[in-house]
Amino acid sequence: MTTQEPLPSNKGAALTWPLWATILLLGIALGTIIAMSIHGANSRFIYPLDDPYIHLSMARNVAEHGVWGITPYGFSASSSSPVWTALLAGLFFVMGSHDLIPLILNILLAIGLCVYIALRLRQLGLPPGISFLSLAAMAFLTPLPALVLSGQEDLLHSLLSLACLDTAAIALADPEDRRARTRLFLFAALVVGARYEGMFLVFVITCGLVLSKRFWTALAVAAAGAIGPL
């Protein structure tokens, strides 16, 4: 049995500099846009849409009053992303209620998405220059800065979708991998709970399982996706 030799230091640097360069460019873009936004709003950061404030209001009510609703007086199903609202509520409960938490969380998620894509590009063995161009295109054609500043759940949903797809590929390739199946059930619920459009991804995965004659697994994945919004 042979062990994989560690990469030489110069090779490791060649594989990681595209990621760091992309994160640096993303940071410069975000810093510039945020500074311009604060300057134009009398030294206050404001999200461009009203949706983030709906999530903020619901998360505050959950954290401070234990009420899932737009007001602290009663339940209302006003959130299009229960997972995002619950995540914000958990952070508010621990750290206190701050309007900038969705922004900070989205910055971390954007970095996480860059890392995720960089790892996949590394597995493909692409040259560093091509990896950098691919990462930069992903970051600025998506575009990540706009999604970060939106204060919404799009980046969380993107990461969960990629994780769900990767796990589905593993589960389809190896029917005996129980851990992959368990992770697939979890990601199916989370991806729909993070954004209801995730049901289309779960539907595609379910169809793939049916075509592979994995009927019980397909049924369980569909059920997990249906549970997600609850």
XYZ file of C-alpha atoms in Angstrom:
230
model
C 0.000 0.000 0.000
C 1.501 3.296 -1.082
C 0.980 6.676 0.480
C 0.502 9.857 -1.464
C 3.563 12.062 -1.362
C 3.026 15.629 -0.169
C 3.037 18.321 -2.803
C 6.225 20.382 -3.087
C 5.872 23.832 -1.560
C 6.063 25.607 -4.928
C 3.388 23.279 -6.348
C 1.131 23.927 -3.352
C 1.561 27.676 -3.820
C 0.673 27.331 -7.505
C -2.532 25.560 -6.562
C -3.613 28.047 -3.870
C -2.722 31.452 -5.331
C -5.786 31.523 -7.654
C -8.034 31.215 -4.593
C -6.265 33.927 -2.601
C -6.142 36.238 -5.628
C -9.879 35.796 -6.195
C -10.676 36.445 -2.525
C -8.487 39.566 -2.625
C -10.267 40.927 -5.703
C -13.625 40.096 -4.151
C -12.629 41.896 -0.956
C -11.553 44.999 -2.889
C -14.819 45.040 -4.835
C -16.933 44.585 -1.715
C -14.988 47.174 0.259
C -15.376 49.735 -2.506
C -19.107 49.143 -2.956
C -19.810 49.134 0.788
C -17.835 52.365 1.280
C -19.764 54.038 -1.558
C -23.054 52.764 -0.163
C -22.358 54.066 3.337
C -21.179 57.408 1.965
C -24.368 57.783 -0.058
C -26.641 56.828 2.839
C -25.394 59.264 5.487
C -22.909 56.865 7.099
C -25.405 54.025 7.379
C -25.374 50.712 5.539
C -28.725 49.892 3.941
C -29.708 46.745 2.061
C -31.032 47.440 -1.453
C -34.251 45.410 -1.028
C -36.928 45.065 1.619
C -36.661 41.254 1.782
C -33.608 41.236 4.100
C -35.513 43.366 6.594
C -38.368 40.849 6.619
C -35.874 38.127 7.540
C -34.274 40.435 10.119
C -37.618 41.210 11.736
C -38.628 37.557 11.907
C -35.226 36.494 13.231
C -35.426 39.146 15.981
C -38.880 37.976 16.999
C -37.707 34.371 17.169
C -34.592 35.252 19.159
C -36.206 37.762 21.514
C -39.826 36.587 21.816
C -39.861 32.994 20.607
C -42.433 33.904 17.937
C -42.039 32.905 14.289
C -43.635 35.934 12.673
C -43.143 39.379 11.220
C -44.379 40.826 14.534
C -43.899 39.515 18.084
C -47.652 39.132 18.528
C -48.376 36.006 16.499
C -47.226 33.393 14.012
C -47.000 34.284 10.319
C -45.412 32.292 7.496
C -43.702 35.343 6.011
C -40.281 33.847 5.316
C -39.408 32.395 1.921
C -36.289 30.841 3.469
C -36.946 29.174 6.837
C -33.347 27.920 7.081
C -31.933 31.441 6.570
C -34.342 32.963 9.061
C -33.556 30.255 11.629
C -29.814 30.762 11.096
C -30.131 34.506 11.655
C -32.300 33.890 14.732
C -29.625 31.602 16.185
C -26.919 34.202 15.585
C -29.114 36.944 17.070
C -29.733 34.815 20.144
C -25.992 34.314 20.685
C -24.562 37.628 19.455
C -27.423 40.055 19.757
C -29.570 41.587 17.039
C -27.477 43.543 14.512
C -28.436 44.553 10.977
C -24.924 43.833 9.705
C -25.005 40.119 10.607
C -26.536 39.070 7.237
C -23.816 41.060 5.451
C -21.015 39.475 7.484
C -22.543 36.026 7.086
C -22.778 36.490 3.320
C -19.138 37.567 3.139
C -18.141 34.338 4.884
C -20.417 32.316 2.614
C -18.909 33.973 -0.483
C -15.433 32.997 0.702
C -16.700 29.493 1.405
C -18.113 29.264 -2.111
C -14.762 30.345 -3.573
C -12.977 27.695 -1.497
C -15.480 25.026 -2.575
C -15.043 25.817 -6.275
C -11.257 26.055 -5.907
C -11.126 22.561 -4.406
C -13.172 21.175 -7.289
C -10.921 22.885 -9.851
C -7.882 21.454 -8.088
C -9.365 17.961 -8.366
C -9.695 18.483 -12.121
C -5.973 19.242 -12.315
C -6.419 22.527 -14.185
C -3.433 24.883 -14.586
C -3.356 27.708 -12.005
C -4.051 30.369 -14.632
C -7.179 28.606 -15.849
C -8.289 28.039 -12.264
C -7.896 31.740 -11.504
C -9.896 32.770 -14.576
C -12.610 30.267 -13.662
C -12.785 31.488 -10.067
C -12.786 35.145 -11.110
C -15.549 34.482 -13.642
C -17.602 32.693 -10.984
C -17.076 35.563 -8.533
C -17.799 38.494 -10.813
C -20.175 37.122 -13.423
C -22.501 35.524 -10.866
C -21.976 38.229 -9.430
C -20.943 37.502 -5.839
C -20.666 41.160 -4.687
C -24.327 41.824 -5.497
C -25.416 38.623 -3.747
C -23.347 39.477 -0.674
C -24.845 42.962 -0.431
C -28.386 41.690 -0.921
C -28.384 40.349 2.642
C -30.418 37.354 1.528
C -30.034 33.596 1.389
C -28.755 33.166 -2.189
C -25.173 32.271 -1.261
C -26.274 29.810 1.414
C -28.565 28.190 -1.130
C -25.739 28.028 -3.695
C -23.414 26.231 -1.294
C -26.124 23.815 -0.188
C -27.037 23.107 -3.828
C -23.438 22.246 -4.705
C -23.117 20.032 -1.635
C -26.409 18.340 -2.485
C -25.294 17.670 -6.068
C -21.925 16.287 -4.963
C -23.575 14.019 -2.409
C -26.150 12.839 -4.946
C -23.351 11.907 -7.363
C -21.660 9.840 -4.637
C -24.917 8.166 -3.645
C -25.743 7.317 -7.251
C -22.263 5.923 -7.900
C -22.208 3.757 -4.762
C -25.607 2.379 -3.669
C -23.999 0.827 -0.567
C -22.707 4.150 0.795
C -25.107 4.734 3.685
C -23.349 7.891 4.850
C -23.824 9.469 1.426
C -27.522 8.582 1.517
C -27.913 10.098 4.977
C -26.143 13.287 3.889
C -28.312 13.404 0.779
C -31.494 13.317 2.867
C -30.150 16.150 5.023
C -29.053 18.313 2.094
C -32.349 17.702 0.275
C -34.211 19.142 3.259
C -31.805 22.041 3.723
C -31.625 23.077 0.078
C -35.416 23.402 -0.140
C -35.620 25.025 3.285
C -33.004 27.572 2.241
C -34.910 28.501 -0.899
C -38.086 26.907 -2.192
C -36.691 26.737 -5.737
C -34.464 23.962 -4.384
C -37.385 21.606 -4.956
C -36.454 21.543 -8.669
C -32.973 20.268 -7.800
C -34.466 17.645 -5.487
C -36.846 16.639 -8.283
C -33.943 16.093 -10.706
C -32.041 14.025 -8.125
C -35.175 12.011 -7.390
C -35.617 11.291 -11.106
C -32.008 10.106 -11.292
C -32.598 7.739 -8.409
C -35.779 6.394 -10.008
C -33.966 5.785 -13.294
C -31.325 3.899 -11.285
C -34.144 1.831 -9.752
C -33.394 3.176 -6.281
C -37.078 3.649 -5.528
C -36.993 3.729 -1.724
C -34.067 6.169 -1.708
C -35.879 8.334 -4.260
C -38.988 8.357 -2.070
C -36.936 9.293 1.005
C -35.175 12.133 -0.848
C -38.499 13.490 -2.109
C -39.931 13.309 1.416
C -36.878 15.110 2.836
C -37.320 17.865 0.254
C -40.989 18.191 1.192
C -40.069 18.493 4.886
C -37.547 21.252 4.180
C -39.969 24.225 4.111
C -41.781 23.088 7.280
